[in-house]
Short mmCIF file of C-alpha atoms in Angstrom, two decimals:
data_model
loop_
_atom_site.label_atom_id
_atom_site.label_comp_id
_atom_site.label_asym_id
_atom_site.label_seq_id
_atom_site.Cartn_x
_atom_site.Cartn_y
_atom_site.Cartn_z
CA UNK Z 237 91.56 -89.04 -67.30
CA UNK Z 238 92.48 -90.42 -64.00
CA UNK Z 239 90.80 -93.10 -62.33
CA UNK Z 240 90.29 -94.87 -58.84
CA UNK Z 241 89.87 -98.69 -59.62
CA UNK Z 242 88.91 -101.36 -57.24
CA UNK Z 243 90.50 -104.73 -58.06
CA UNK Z 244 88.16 -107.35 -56.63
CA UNK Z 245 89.12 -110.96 -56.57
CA UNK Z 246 89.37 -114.16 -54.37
CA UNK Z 247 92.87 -114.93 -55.98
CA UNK Z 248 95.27 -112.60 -54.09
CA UNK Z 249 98.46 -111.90 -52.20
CA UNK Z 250 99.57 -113.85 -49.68
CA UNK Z 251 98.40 -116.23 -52.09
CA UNK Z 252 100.86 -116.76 -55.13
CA UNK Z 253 99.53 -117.46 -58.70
CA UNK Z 254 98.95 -116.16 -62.25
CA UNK Z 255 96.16 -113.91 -61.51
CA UNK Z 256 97.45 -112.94 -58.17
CA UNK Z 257 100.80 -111.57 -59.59
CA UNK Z 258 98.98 -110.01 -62.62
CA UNK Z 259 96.43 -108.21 -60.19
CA UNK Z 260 99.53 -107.08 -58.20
CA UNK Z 261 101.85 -105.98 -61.12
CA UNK Z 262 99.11 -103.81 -63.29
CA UNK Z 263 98.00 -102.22 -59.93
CA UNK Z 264 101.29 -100.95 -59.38
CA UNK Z 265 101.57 -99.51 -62.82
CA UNK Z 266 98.22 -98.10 -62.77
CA UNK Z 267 99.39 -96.40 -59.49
CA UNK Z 268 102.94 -95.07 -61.36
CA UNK Z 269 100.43 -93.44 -63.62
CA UNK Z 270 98.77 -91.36 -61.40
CA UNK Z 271 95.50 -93.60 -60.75
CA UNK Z 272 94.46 -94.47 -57.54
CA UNK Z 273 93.95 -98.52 -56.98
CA UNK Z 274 92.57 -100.33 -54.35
CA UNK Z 275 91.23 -104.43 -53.71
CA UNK Z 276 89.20 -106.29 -52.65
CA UNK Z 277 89.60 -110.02 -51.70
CA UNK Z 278 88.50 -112.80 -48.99
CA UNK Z 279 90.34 -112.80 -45.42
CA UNK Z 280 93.49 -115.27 -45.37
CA UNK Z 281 93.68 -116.95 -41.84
CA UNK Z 282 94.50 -114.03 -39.57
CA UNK Z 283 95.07 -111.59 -42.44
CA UNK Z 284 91.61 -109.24 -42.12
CA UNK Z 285 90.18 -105.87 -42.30
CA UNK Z 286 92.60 -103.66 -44.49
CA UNK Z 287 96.22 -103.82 -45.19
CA UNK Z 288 98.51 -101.41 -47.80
CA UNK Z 289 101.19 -102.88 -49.89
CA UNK Z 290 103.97 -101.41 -52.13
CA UNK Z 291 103.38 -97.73 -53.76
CA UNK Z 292 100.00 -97.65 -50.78
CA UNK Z 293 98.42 -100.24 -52.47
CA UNK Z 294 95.27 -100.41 -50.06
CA UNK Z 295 93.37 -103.90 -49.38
CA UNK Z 296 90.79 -104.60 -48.16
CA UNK Z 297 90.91 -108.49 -46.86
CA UNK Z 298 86.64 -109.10 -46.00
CA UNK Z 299 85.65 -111.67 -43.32
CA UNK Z 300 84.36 -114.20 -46.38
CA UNK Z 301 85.29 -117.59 -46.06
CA UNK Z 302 86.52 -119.81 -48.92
CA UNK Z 303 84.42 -121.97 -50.00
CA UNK Z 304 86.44 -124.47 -52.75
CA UNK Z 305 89.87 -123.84 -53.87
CA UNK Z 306 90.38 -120.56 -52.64
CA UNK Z 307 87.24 -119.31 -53.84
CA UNK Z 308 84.31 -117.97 -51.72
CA UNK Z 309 80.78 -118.89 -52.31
CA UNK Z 310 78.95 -116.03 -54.59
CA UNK Z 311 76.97 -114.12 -51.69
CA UNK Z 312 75.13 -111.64 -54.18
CA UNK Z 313 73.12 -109.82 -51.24
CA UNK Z 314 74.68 -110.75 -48.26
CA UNK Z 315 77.59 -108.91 -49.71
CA UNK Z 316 76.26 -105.91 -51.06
CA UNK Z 317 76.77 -103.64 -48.41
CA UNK Z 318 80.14 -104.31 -47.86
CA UNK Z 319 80.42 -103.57 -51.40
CA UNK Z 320 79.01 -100.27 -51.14
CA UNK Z 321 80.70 -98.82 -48.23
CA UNK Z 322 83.89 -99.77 -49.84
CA UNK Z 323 82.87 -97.92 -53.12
CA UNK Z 324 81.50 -95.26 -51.91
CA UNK Z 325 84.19 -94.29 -49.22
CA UNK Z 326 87.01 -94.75 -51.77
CA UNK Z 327 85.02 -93.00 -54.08
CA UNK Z 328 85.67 -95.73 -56.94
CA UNK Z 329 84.95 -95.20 -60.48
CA UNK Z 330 85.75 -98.66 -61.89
CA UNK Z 331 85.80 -101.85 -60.82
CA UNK Z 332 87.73 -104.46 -62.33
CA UNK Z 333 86.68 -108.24 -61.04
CA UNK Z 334 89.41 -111.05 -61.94
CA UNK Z 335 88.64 -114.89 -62.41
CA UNK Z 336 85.27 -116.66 -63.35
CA UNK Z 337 85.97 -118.96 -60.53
CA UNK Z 338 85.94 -115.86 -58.10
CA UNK Z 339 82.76 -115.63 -56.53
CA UNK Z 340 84.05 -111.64 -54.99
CA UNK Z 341 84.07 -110.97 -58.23
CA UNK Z 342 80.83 -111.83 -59.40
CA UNK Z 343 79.48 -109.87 -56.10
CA UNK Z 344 81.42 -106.75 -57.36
CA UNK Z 345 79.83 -107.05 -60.98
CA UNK Z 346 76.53 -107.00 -59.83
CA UNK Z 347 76.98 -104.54 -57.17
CA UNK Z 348 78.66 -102.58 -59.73
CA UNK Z 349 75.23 -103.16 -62.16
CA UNK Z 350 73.38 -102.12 -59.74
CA UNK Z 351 75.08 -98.61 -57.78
CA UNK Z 352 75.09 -97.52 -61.71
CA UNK Z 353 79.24 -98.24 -61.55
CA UNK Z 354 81.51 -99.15 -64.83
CA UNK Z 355 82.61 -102.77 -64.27
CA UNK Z 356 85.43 -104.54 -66.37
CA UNK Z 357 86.33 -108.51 -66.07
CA UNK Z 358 89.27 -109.92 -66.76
CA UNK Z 359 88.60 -113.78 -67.28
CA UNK Z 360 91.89 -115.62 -67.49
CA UNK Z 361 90.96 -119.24 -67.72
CA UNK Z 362 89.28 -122.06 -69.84
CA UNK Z 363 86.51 -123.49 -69.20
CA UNK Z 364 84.27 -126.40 -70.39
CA UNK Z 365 80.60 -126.93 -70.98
CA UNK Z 366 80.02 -130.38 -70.44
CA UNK Z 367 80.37 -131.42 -66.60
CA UNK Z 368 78.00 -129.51 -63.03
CA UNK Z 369 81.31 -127.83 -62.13
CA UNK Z 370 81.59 -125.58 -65.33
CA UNK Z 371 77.98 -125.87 -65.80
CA UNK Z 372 77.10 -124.29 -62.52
CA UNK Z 373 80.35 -121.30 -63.33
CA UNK Z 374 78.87 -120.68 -66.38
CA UNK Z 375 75.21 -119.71 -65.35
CA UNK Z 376 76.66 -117.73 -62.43
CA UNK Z 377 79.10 -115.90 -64.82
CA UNK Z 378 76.07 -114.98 -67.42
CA UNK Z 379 73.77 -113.89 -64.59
CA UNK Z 380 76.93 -111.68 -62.93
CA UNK Z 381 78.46 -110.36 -66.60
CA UNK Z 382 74.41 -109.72 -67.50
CA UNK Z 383 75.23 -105.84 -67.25
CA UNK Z 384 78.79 -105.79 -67.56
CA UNK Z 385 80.89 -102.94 -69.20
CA UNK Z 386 83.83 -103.99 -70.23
CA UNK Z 387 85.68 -107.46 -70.93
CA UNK Z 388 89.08 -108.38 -71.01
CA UNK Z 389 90.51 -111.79 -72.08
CA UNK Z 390 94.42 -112.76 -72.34
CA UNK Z 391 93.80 -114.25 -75.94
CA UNK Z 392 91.64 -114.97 -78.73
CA UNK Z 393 90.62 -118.51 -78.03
CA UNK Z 394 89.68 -117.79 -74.63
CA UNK Z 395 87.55 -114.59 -75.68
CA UNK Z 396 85.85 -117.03 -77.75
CA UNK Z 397 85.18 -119.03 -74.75
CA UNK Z 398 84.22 -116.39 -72.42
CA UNK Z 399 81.43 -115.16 -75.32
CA UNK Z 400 79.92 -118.84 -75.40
CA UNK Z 401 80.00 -119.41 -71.75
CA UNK Z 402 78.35 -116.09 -70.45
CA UNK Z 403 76.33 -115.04 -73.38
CA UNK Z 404 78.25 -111.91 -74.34
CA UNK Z 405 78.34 -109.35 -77.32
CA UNK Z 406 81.77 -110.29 -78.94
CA UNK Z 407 81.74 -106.13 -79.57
CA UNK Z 408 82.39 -105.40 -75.20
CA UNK Z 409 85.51 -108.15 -74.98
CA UNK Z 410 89.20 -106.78 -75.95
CA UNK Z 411 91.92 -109.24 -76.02
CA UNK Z 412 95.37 -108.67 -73.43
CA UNK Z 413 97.47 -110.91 -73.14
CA UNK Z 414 99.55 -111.35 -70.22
CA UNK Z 415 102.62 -109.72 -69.04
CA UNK Z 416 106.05 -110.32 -67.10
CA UNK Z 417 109.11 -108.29 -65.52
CA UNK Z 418 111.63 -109.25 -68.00
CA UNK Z 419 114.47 -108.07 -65.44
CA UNK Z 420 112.96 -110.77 -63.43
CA UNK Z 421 113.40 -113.29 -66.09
CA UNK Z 422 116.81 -112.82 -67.51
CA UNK Z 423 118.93 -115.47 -69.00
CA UNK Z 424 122.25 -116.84 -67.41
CA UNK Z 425 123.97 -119.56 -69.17
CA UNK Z 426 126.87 -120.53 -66.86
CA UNK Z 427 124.13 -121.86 -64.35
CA UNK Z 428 123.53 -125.01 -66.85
CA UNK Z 429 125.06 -128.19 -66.70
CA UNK Z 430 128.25 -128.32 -68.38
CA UNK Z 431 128.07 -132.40 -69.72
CA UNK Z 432 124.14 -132.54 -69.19
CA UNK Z 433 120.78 -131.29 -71.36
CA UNK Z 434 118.40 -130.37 -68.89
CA UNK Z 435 114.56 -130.23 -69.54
CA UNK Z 436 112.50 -128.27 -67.01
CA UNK Z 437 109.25 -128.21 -65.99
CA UNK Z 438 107.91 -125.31 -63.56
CA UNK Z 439 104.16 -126.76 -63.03
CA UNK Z 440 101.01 -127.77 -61.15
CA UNK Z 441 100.99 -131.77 -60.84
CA UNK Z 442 97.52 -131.79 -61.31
CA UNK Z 443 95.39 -133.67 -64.56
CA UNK Z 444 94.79 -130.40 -66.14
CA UNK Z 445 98.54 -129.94 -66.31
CA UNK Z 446 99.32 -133.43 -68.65
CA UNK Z 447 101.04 -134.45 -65.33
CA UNK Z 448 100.10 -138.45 -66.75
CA UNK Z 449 101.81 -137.22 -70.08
CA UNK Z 450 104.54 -135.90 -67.91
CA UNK Z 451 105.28 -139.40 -66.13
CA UNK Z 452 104.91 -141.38 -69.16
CA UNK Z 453 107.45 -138.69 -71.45
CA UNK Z 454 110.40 -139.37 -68.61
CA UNK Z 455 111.26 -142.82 -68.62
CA UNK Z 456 110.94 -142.92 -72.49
CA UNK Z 457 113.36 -139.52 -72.87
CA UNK Z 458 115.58 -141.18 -70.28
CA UNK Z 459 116.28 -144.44 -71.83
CA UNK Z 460 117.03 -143.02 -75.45
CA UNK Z 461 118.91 -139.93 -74.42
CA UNK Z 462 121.78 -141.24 -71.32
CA UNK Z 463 122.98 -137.03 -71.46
CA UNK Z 464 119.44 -135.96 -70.33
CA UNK Z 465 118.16 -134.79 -66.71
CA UNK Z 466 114.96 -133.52 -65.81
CA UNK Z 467 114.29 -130.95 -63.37
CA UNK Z 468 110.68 -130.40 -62.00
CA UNK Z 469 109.76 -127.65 -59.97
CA UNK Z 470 106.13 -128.08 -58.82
CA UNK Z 471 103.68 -129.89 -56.27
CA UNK Z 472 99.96 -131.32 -56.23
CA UNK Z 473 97.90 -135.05 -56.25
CA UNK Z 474 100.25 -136.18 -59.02
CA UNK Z 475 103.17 -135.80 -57.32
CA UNK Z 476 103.37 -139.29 -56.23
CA UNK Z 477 102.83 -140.43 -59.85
CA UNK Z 478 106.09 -138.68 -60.75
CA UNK Z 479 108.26 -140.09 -57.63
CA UNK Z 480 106.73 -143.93 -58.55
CA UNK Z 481 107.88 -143.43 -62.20
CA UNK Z 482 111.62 -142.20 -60.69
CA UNK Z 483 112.16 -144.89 -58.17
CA UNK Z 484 110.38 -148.12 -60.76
CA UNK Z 485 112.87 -146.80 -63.58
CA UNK Z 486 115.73 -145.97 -61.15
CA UNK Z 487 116.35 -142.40 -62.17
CA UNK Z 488 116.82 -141.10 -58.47
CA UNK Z 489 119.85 -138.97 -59.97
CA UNK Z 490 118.22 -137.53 -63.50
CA UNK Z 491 115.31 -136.65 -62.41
CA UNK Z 492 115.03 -133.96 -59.63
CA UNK Z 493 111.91 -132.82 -57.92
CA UNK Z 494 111.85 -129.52 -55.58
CA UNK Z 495 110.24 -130.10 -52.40
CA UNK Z 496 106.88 -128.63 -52.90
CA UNK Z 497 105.94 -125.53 -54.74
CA UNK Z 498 108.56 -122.95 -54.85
CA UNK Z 499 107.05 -118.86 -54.95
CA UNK Z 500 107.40 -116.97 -58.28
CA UNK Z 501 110.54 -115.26 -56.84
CA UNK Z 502 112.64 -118.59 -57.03
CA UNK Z 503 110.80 -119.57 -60.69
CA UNK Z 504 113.86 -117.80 -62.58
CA UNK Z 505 116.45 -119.60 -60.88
CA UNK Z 506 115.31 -122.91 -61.39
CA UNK Z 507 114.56 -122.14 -65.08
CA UNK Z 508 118.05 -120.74 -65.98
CA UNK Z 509 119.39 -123.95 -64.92
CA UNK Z 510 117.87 -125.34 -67.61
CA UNK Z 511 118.08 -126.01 -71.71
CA UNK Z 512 114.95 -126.89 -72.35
CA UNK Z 513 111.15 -126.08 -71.12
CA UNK Z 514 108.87 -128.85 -71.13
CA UNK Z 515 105.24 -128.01 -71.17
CA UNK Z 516 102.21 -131.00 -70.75
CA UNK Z 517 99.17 -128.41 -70.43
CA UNK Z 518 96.15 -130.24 -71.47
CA UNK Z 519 93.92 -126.41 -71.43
CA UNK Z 520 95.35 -122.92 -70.85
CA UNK Z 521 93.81 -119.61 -71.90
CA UNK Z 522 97.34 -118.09 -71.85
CA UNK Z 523 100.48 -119.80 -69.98
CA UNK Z 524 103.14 -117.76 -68.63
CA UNK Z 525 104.95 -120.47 -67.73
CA UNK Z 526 106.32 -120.85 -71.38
CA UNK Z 527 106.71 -116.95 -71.88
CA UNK Z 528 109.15 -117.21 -68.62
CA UNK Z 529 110.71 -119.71 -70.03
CA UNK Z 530 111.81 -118.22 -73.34
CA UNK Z 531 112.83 -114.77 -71.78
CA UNK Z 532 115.05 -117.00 -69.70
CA UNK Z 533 116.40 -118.43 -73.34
CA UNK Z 534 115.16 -121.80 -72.82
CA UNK Z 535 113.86 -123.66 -75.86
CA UNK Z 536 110.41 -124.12 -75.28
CA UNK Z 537 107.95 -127.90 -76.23
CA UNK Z 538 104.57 -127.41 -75.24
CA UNK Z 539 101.22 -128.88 -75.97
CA UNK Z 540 99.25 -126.62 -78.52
CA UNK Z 541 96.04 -126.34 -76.77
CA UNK Z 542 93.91 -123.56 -75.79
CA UNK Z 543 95.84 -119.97 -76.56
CA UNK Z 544 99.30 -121.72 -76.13
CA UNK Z 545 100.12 -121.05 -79.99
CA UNK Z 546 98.97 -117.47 -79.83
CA UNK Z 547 101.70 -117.04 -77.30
CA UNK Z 548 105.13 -117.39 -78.84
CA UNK Z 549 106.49 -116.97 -82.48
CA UNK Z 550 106.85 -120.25 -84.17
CA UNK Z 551 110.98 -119.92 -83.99
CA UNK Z 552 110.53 -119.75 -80.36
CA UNK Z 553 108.32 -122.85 -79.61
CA UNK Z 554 108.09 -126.27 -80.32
CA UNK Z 555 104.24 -127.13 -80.97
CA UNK Z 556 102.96 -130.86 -80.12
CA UNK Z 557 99.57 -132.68 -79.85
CA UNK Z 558 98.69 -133.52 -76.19
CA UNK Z 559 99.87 -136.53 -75.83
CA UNK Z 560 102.95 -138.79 -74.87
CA UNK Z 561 104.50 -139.98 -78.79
CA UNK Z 562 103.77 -136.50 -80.11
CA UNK Z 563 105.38 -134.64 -77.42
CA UNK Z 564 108.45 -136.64 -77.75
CA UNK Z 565 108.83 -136.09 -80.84
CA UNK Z 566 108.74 -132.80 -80.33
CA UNK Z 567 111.39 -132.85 -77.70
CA UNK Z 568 114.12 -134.94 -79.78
CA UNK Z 569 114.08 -132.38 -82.03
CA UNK Z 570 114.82 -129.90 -79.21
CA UNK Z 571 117.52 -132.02 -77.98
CA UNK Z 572 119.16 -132.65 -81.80
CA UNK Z 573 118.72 -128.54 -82.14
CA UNK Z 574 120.69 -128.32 -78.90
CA UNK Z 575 123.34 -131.02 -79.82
CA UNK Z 576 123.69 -128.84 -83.40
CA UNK Z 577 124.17 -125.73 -82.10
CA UNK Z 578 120.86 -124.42 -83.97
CA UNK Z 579 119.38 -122.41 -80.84
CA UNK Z 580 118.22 -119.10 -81.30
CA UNK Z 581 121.22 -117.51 -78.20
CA UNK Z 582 119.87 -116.80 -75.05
CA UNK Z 583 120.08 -113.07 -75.01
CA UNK Z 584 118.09 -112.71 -78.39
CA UNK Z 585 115.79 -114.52 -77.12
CA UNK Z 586 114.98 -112.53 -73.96
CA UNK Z 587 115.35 -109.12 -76.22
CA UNK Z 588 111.90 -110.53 -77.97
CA UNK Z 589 109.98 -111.28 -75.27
CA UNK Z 590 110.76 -108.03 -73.60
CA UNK Z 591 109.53 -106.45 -77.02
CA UNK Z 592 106.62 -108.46 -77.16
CA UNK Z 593 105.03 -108.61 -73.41
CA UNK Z 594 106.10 -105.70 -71.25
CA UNK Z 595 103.87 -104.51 -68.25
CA UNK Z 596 103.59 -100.95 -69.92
CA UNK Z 597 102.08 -101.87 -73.03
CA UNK Z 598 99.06 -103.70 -71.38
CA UNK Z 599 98.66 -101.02 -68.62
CA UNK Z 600 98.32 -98.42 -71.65
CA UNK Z 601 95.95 -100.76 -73.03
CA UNK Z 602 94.03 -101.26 -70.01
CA UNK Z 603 93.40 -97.64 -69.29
CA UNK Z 604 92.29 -97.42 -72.72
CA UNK Z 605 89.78 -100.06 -71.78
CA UNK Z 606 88.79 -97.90 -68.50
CA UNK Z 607 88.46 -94.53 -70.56
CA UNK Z 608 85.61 -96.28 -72.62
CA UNK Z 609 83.41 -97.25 -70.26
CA UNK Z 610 80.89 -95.07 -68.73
CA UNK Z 611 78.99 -94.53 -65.62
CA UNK Z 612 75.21 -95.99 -65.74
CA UNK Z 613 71.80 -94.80 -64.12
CA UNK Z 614 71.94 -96.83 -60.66
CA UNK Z 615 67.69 -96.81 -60.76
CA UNK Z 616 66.20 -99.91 -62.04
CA UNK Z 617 65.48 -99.05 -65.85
CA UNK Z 618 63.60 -100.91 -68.50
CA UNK Z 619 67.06 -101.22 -70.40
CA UNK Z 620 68.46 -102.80 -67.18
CA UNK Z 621 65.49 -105.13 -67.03
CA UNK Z 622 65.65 -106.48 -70.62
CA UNK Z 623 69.28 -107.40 -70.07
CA UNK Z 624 68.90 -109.58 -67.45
CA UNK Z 625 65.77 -110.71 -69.33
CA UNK Z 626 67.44 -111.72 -72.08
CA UNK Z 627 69.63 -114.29 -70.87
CA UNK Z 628 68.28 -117.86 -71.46
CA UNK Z 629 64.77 -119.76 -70.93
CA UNK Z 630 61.82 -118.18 -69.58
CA UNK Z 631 62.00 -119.55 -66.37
CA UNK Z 632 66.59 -118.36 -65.91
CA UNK Z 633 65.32 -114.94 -67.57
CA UNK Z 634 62.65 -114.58 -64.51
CA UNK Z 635 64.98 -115.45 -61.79
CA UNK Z 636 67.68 -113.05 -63.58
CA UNK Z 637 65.02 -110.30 -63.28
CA UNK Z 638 63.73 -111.29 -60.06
CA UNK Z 639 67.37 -111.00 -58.43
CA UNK Z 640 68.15 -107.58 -60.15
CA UNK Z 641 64.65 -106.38 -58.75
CA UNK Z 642 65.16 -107.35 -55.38
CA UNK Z 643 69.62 -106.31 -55.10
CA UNK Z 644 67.69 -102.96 -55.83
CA UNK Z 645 65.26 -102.96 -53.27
CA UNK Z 646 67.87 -103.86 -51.00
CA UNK Z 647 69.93 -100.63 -52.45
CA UNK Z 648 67.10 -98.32 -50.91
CA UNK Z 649 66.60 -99.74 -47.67
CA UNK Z 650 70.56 -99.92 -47.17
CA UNK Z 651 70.64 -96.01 -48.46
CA UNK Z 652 67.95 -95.31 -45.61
CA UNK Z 653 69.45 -97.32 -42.72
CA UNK Z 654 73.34 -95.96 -44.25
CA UNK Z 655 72.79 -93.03 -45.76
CA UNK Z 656 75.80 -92.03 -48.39
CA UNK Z 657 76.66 -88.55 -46.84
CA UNK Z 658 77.27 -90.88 -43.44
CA UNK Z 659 79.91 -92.59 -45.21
CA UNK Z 660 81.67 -89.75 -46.58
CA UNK Z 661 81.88 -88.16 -42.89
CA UNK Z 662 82.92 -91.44 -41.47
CA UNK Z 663 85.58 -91.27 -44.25
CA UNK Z 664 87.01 -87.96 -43.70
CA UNK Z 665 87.55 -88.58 -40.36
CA UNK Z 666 90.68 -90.25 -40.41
CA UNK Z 667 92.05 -87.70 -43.07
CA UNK Z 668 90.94 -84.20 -40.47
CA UNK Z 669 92.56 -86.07 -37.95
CA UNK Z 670 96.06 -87.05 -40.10
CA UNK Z 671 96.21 -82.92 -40.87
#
């Protein structure tokens, strides 16, 4: 069964991320395979109106602004037309929104509910309950996922979170985890200091990334251990934090900072220069970061929050509490490991990750995800209705069904003012004129 997904999210290339390179890399797999992919994702500064990547990866970049963090404001029916004419001319069969913080993708979900198209999300965060920020995501996620086909979660804790936050039947969310290009990430130990152990950390200096942890674990590491460096590969608001803690505790030489955030491309050579791979997340749903790491043969310390330790066998990580004495801990026994000699070798260690997250075995898994969904009645049915209805307190349920009722009275005046056999003629233009 061959299909032609649309990838829809705010989080895409030129921008450079987790769910940007995981869009990217199970498109062009999906495309190897014989499916047709295309996306879907806000306009970056002069970068509009559609553009093809690698393998004719076609994109198209709307004229949405962003609206927070690279993220554009949900625009439910302001968007909906957009949507269609992009569905419709590609003839899509799936679509497959990325990110709860993506407010493309929510459009796509509900335009998807409502043309009668399969939708799948693939939620690849953590999120809280407690302050307006999550609060707000949340009861936009539940309204979008109301209808949705198909989810997809990168582990177990987080598709426990996704079913709390958006109100979901644990039965529609499959759990796949994450992937990486092992060639990418392969180890090479002459790059390492000869006379030095060098810890690592490839990160965001942001709270959410223990960058406080971070600042506090250096000078401590440094004064007990006169044989360690620290290399840190990263930028954000804590940034300053680290270079105060370098220049009050005079470690200008042992601990290096790259200027600013360095692409994915560059990530492998600044981790094979290291021994070991610190990690200070305080929540993660997944972390590549540390599966990098260990296909690079680093030894890896992390924090064991969120899906960290559902990520890496126990021989391969180091597990600490998030925060500064247990952490350190954690990372002297590293060090003593190193000093011994008792390190799983480098080469092993890159042999298991390639076994255990290749790009192959979650696009196999995906598909199977795509070949179970089916295509639903686009008329607004009394099953429809009671979905949306059933999401919440009286008064949420109402404005659920109220904004299902009226995206579908929007569908038929669109359909009369655009007609669908208009689109298919304006789309076989360009193809009568290629022959």
């Amino acid at each position: 069964m061959k299909h032609c997904i649309c990838m829809v999210s705010d989080f895409f290339y030129p921008n450079t991320g987790g769910i940007e390179n995981h869009i990217f890399t199970l498109s062009q797999h999906l495309i190897k395979q014989g499916h047709k992919v295309i996306g879907i994702t806000h306009q970056y500064n002069d970068r509009v109106c559609v553009r093809y990547l690698s393998n004719y990866f076609k994109v198209y970049y709307v004229p949405f602004p962003c609206f927070y963090l690279e993220g554009t404001f949900p625009f439910l029916f302001c968007s909906f037309g957009i949507m269609r004419e992009i569905f419709i001319r590609e003839n899509v069969t799936i679509i497959h929104g990325h990110g709860a913080f993506s407010g493309l993708c929510g459009d796509s979900m509900f335009a998807g509910s409502v043309l009668g198209l399969p939708t799948v999300f693939t939620d690849h965060s953590l999120f809280g309950f407690a302050d307006i920020s999550s609060i707000i995501t949340n009861k936009f996620l539940e309204f979008f996922l109301s209808d949705v086909s198909r989810v997809i979660c990168v582990s177990y804790t987080s598709k426990e979170n996704t079913v709390l936050r958006a109100a979901l039947d644990p039965n529609i969310v499959n759990v796949i985890p994450n992937a990486i290009d092992s060639l990418m990430f392969s180890p090479d130990p002459t790059k390492r200091h000869p006379n030095m152990i060098t810890i690592v950390i490839v990160s965001r200096l942001v709270l959410r990334k223990g960058a406080d942890i971070m600042a506090a674990i250096i000078p401590i590491i440094c004064e007990r251990y006169p044989d360690i460096q620290f290399l840190i590969a990263g930028d954000g608001p804590k940034r300053v934090l680290i270079e105060e803690v370098r220049e009050k505790h005079f470690l200008q030489e042992r601990v290096q900072l790259t200027p600013g955030m360095i692409p994915h491309s560059q990530v492998r050579d600044i981790l094979v220069q290291g021994d070991i791979f610190l990690n200070t997340s305080l929540t993660e749903a997944f972390c590549m970061a540390i599966v990098e790491a260990a296909s690079c043969g680093l030894q890896v310390v992390s924090t064991n929050v969120g899906g960290i330790p559902e990520v890496l066998p126990n021989d391969l990580i180091l597990l600490a509490e998030p925060n500064v004495s247990s952490l350190v801990d954690q990372l002297e026994v590293a060090i003593t490991n190193h000093r011994s000699g008792s390190v799983m070798p480098a080469h092993v260690k890159h042999q298991r990750i390639k076994e255990l997250y290749n790009w192959s075995s979650v696009t196999e898994r995906t598909i199977k995800v795509y070949n179970s969904t089916s295509s639903r009645p686009g008329t607004l049915t009394i099953e429809k209705l009671q979905k949306y209805y059933n999401r919440g307190s009286i008064v949420i349920a109402i404005i659920y069904v109220l904004g299902i009722a009226t995206a579908h009275l929007l569908l038929y005046i669109i359909e009369w003012i655009r007609p669908k056999h208009l689109i298919d003629k304006a789309a076989s233009l360009p193809r009568q004129k290629q022959e």
